Short mmCIF file of C-alpha atoms in Angstrom, two decimals:
data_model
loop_
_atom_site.label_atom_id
_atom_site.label_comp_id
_atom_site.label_asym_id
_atom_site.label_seq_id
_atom_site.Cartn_x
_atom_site.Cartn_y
_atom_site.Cartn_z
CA UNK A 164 -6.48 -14.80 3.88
CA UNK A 165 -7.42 -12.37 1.07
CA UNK A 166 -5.76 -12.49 -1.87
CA UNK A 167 -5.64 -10.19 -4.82
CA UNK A 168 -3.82 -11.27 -8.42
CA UNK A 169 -2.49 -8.82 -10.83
CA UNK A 170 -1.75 -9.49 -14.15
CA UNK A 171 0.99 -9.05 -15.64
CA UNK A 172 3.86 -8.95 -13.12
CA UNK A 173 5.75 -6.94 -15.74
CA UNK A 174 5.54 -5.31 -19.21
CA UNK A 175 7.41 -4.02 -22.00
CA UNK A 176 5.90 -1.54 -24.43
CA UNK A 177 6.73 0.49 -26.93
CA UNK A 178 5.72 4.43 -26.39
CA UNK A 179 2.35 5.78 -28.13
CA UNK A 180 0.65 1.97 -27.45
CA UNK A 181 -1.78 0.85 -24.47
CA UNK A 182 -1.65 -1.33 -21.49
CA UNK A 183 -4.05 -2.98 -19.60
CA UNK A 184 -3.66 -4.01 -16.24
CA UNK A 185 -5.98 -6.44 -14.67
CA UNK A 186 -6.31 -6.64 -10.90
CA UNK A 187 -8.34 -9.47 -9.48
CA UNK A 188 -9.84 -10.69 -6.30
CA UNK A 189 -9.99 -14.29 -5.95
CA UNK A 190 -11.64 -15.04 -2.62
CA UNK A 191 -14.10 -12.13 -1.48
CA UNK A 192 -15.68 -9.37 -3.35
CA UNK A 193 -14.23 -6.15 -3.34
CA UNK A 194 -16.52 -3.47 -3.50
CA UNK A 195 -13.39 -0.73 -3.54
CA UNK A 196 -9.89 -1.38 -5.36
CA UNK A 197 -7.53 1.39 -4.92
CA UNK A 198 -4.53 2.26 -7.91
CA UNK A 199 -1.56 2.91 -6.61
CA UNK A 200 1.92 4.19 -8.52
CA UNK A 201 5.52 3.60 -6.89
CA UNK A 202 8.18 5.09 -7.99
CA UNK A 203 11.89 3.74 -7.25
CA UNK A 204 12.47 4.04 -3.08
CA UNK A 205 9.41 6.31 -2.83
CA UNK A 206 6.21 5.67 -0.75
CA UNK A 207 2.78 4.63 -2.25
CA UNK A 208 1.30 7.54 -4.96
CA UNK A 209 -2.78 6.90 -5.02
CA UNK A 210 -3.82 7.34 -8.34
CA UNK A 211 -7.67 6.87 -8.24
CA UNK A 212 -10.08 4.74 -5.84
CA UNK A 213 -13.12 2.84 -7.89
CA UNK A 214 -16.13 1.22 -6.83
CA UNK A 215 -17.68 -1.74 -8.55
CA UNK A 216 -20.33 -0.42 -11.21
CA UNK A 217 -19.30 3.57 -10.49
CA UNK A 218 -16.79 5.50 -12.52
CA UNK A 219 -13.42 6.04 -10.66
CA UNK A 220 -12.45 8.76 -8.30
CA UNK A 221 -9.29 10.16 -9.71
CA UNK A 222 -6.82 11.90 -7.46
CA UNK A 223 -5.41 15.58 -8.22
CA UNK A 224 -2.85 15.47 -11.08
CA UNK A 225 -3.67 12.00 -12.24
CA UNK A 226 -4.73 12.35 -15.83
CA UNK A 227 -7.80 10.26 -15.89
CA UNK A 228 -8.46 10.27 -19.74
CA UNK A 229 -4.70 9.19 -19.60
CA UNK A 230 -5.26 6.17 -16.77
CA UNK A 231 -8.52 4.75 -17.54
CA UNK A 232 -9.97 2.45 -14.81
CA UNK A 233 -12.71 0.07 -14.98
CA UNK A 234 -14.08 -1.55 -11.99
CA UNK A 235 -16.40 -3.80 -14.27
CA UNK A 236 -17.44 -6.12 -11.06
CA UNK A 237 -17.26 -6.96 -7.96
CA UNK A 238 -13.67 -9.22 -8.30
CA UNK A 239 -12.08 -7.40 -11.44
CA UNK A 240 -10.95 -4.23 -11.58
CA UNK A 241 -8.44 -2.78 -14.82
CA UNK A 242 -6.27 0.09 -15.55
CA UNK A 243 -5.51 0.78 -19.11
CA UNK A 244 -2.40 3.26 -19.76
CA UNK A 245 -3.14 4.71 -23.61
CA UNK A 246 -0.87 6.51 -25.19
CA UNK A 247 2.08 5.06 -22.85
CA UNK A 248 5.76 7.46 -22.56
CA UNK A 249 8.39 6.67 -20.83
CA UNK A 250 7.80 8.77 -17.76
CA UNK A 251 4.85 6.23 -17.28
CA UNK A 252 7.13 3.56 -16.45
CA UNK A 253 6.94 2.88 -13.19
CA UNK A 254 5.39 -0.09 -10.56
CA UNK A 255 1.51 0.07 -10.12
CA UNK A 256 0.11 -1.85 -7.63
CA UNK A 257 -3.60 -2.09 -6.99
CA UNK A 258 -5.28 -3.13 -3.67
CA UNK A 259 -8.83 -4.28 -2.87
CA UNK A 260 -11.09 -3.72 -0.07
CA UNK A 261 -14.39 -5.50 1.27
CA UNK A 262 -17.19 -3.59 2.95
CA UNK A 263 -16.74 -3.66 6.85
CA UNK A 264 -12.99 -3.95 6.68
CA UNK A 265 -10.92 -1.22 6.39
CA UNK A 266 -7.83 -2.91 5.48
CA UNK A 267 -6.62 -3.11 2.33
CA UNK A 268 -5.00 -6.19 0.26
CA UNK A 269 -2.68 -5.65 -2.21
CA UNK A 270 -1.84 -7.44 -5.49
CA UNK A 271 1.72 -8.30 -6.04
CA UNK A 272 2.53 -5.27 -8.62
CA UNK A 273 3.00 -5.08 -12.21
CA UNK A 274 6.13 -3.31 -13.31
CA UNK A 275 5.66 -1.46 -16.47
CA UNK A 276 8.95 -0.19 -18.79
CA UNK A 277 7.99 1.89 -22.00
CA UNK A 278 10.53 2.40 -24.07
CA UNK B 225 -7.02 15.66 6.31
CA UNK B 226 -5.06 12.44 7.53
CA UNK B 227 -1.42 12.58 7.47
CA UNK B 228 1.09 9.75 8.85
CA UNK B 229 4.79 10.52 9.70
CA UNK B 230 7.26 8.02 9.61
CA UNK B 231 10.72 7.91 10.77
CA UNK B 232 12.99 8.47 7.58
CA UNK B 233 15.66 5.54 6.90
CA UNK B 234 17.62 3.21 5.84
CA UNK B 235 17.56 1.95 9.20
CA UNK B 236 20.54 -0.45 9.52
CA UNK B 237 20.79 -3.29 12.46
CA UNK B 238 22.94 -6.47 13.15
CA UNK B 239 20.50 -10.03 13.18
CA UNK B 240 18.87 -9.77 16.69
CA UNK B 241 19.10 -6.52 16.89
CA UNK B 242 16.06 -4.70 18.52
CA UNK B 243 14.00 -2.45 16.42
CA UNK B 244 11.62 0.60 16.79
CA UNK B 245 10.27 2.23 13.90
CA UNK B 246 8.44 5.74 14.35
CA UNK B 247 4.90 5.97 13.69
CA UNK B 248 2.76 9.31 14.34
CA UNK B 249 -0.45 10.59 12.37
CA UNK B 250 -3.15 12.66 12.22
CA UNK B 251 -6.28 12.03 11.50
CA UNK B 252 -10.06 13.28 11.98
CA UNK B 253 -12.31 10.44 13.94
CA UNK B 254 -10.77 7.22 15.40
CA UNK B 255 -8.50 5.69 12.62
CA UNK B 256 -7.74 2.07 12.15
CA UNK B 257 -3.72 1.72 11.93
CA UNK B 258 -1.99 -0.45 9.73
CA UNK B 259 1.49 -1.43 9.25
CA UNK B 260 2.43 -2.75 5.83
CA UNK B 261 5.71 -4.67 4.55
CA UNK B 262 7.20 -4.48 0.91
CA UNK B 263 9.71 -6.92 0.41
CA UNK B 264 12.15 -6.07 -3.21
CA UNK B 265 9.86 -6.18 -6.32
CA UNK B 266 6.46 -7.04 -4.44
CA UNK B 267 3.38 -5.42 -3.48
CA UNK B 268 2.25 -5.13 0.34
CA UNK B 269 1.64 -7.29 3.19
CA UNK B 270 -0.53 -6.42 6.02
CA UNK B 271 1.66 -7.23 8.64
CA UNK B 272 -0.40 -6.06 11.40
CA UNK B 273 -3.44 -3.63 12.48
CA UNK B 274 -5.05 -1.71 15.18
CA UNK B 275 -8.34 -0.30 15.10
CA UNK B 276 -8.94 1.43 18.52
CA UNK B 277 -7.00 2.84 21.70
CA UNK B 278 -4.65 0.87 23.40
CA UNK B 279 -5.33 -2.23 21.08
CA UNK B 280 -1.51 -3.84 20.31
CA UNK B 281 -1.23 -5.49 17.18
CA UNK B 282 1.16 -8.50 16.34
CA UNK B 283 2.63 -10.95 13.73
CA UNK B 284 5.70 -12.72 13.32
CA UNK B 285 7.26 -11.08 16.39
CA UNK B 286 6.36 -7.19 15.61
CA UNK B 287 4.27 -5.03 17.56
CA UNK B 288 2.49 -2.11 17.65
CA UNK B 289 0.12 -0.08 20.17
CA UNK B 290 -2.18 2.52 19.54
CA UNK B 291 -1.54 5.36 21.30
CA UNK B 292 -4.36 7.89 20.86
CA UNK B 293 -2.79 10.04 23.65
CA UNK B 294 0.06 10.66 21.38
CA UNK B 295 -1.05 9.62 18.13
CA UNK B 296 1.32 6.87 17.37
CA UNK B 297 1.88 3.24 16.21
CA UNK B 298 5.15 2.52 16.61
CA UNK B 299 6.44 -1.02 15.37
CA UNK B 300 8.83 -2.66 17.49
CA UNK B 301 10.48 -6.15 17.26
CA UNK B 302 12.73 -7.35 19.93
CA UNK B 303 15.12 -9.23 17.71
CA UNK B 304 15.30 -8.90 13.90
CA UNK B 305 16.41 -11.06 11.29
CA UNK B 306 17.97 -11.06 7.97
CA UNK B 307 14.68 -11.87 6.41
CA UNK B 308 13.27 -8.86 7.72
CA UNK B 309 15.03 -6.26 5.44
CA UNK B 310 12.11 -4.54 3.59
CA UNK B 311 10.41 -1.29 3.55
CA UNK B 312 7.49 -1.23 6.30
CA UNK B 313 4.72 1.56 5.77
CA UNK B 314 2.41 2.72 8.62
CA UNK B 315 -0.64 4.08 7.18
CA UNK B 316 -4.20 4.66 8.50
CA UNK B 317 -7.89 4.82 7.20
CA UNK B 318 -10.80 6.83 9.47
CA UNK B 319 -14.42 7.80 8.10
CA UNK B 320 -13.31 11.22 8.32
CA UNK B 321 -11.01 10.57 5.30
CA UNK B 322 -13.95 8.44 3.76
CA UNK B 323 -11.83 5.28 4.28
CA UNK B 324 -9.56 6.33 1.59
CA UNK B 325 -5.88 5.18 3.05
CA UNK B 326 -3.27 7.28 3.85
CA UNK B 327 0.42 5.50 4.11
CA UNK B 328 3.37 7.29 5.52
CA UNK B 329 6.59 7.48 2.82
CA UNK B 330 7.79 3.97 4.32
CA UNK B 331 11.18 3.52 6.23
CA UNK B 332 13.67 0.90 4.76
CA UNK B 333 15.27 -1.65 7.41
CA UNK B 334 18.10 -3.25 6.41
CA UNK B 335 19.59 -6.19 8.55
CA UNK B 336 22.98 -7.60 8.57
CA UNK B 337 23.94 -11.02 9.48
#
């Protein structure tokens, strides 16, 4: 089956610095990747949806100069958090999608703390 | 827009226990119908799909029907195990909503030996 990687599975910063988060698909090309944000027993929060080669569709209330996203190619897809706080901590998970199939695969998470 | 309600838990069974967890959406077109699993401190598995009327979806014992007369998925398993304590999310994609997903708030089931 499809799998998607993320990298890393968990990080530690300190608040005011940046974080990248790389999400990757390693056996088909995803033309859409979706960022998602989970918060403790809570559902999935999408943050944007990005296309390989387009700028990212940001959903309402998601800061996107805050969240940037680059979907630089077809298998690789980042999300940088600049300027990181502590009410950014939280689970992001990214999924990926190929064209035809409308289900999603998700990567395994990264868990982010800022202290 | 596309909305999916799920039942709210924890949902708590004994091992072999049968399960039903509530599905029902709305959505403009004919969606395709997931149902994901979460297991603690892991991202999603799709553990199985529909994508028109009356198809059943299954895996590893669960099921699900789509009912397009009363626009639900429910997931069903006739006897669950420990290993299946997780959070399970129904969620659905349609052209309508430009394929963008849309997941219910996920129902925890919790099994005891």
């Amino acid at each position: 089956g499809a799998v998607v990687s993320q990298h890393p599975s968990w990080v530690i910063c300190k608040s005011g610095t940046s974080v990248k988060i790389e999400c990757r698909s390693l056996d088909f090309q995803a033309t859409t990747m979706f960022w998602y944000r989970q918060f403790p027993k809570q559902s999935l929060m999408l943050m944007a949806t990005s296309n390989e080669g387009s700028k990212a569709t940001y959903e309402q209330g998601v800061e996107k100069d805050k969240f940037l996203i680059n979907h630089a190619s077809l298998t690789l897809s980042t999300l940088t958090v600049t300027s990181a706080h502590p009410e950014d901590s939280s689970f992001y998970i990214c999924s990926a999608s190929d064209s035809g199939i409308h289900e999603q695969y998700f990567g395994p998470g990264t868990r982010l703390t800022v202290t | 827009g596309n909305s999916v309600t799920q039942m709210e838990g924890p949902v708590t069974l004994s091992e072999e226990a049968f399960l039903t967890i509530n599905c029902t959406y709305t959505a403009t077109g004919y969606p395709s119908l997931f149902w994901y699993v979460q297991y603690p401190g892991e991202g999603l598995q799709l553990l199985l799909k529909a994508t028109k009327a009356d198809d059943k979806g299954s895996n590893k014992g669960f099921e699900a029907t789509y009912r397009k007369e009363t626009t639900s998925f429910h997931l069903e398993k006739g006897s669950v195990q420990v290993s299946d304590s997780a959070v399970y999310f129904c969620a659905l994609s349609s052209l309508g909503g430009s394929y963008i997903p849309t997941f219910g708030r996920g129902t925890s089931l919790i099994v005891h030996p």
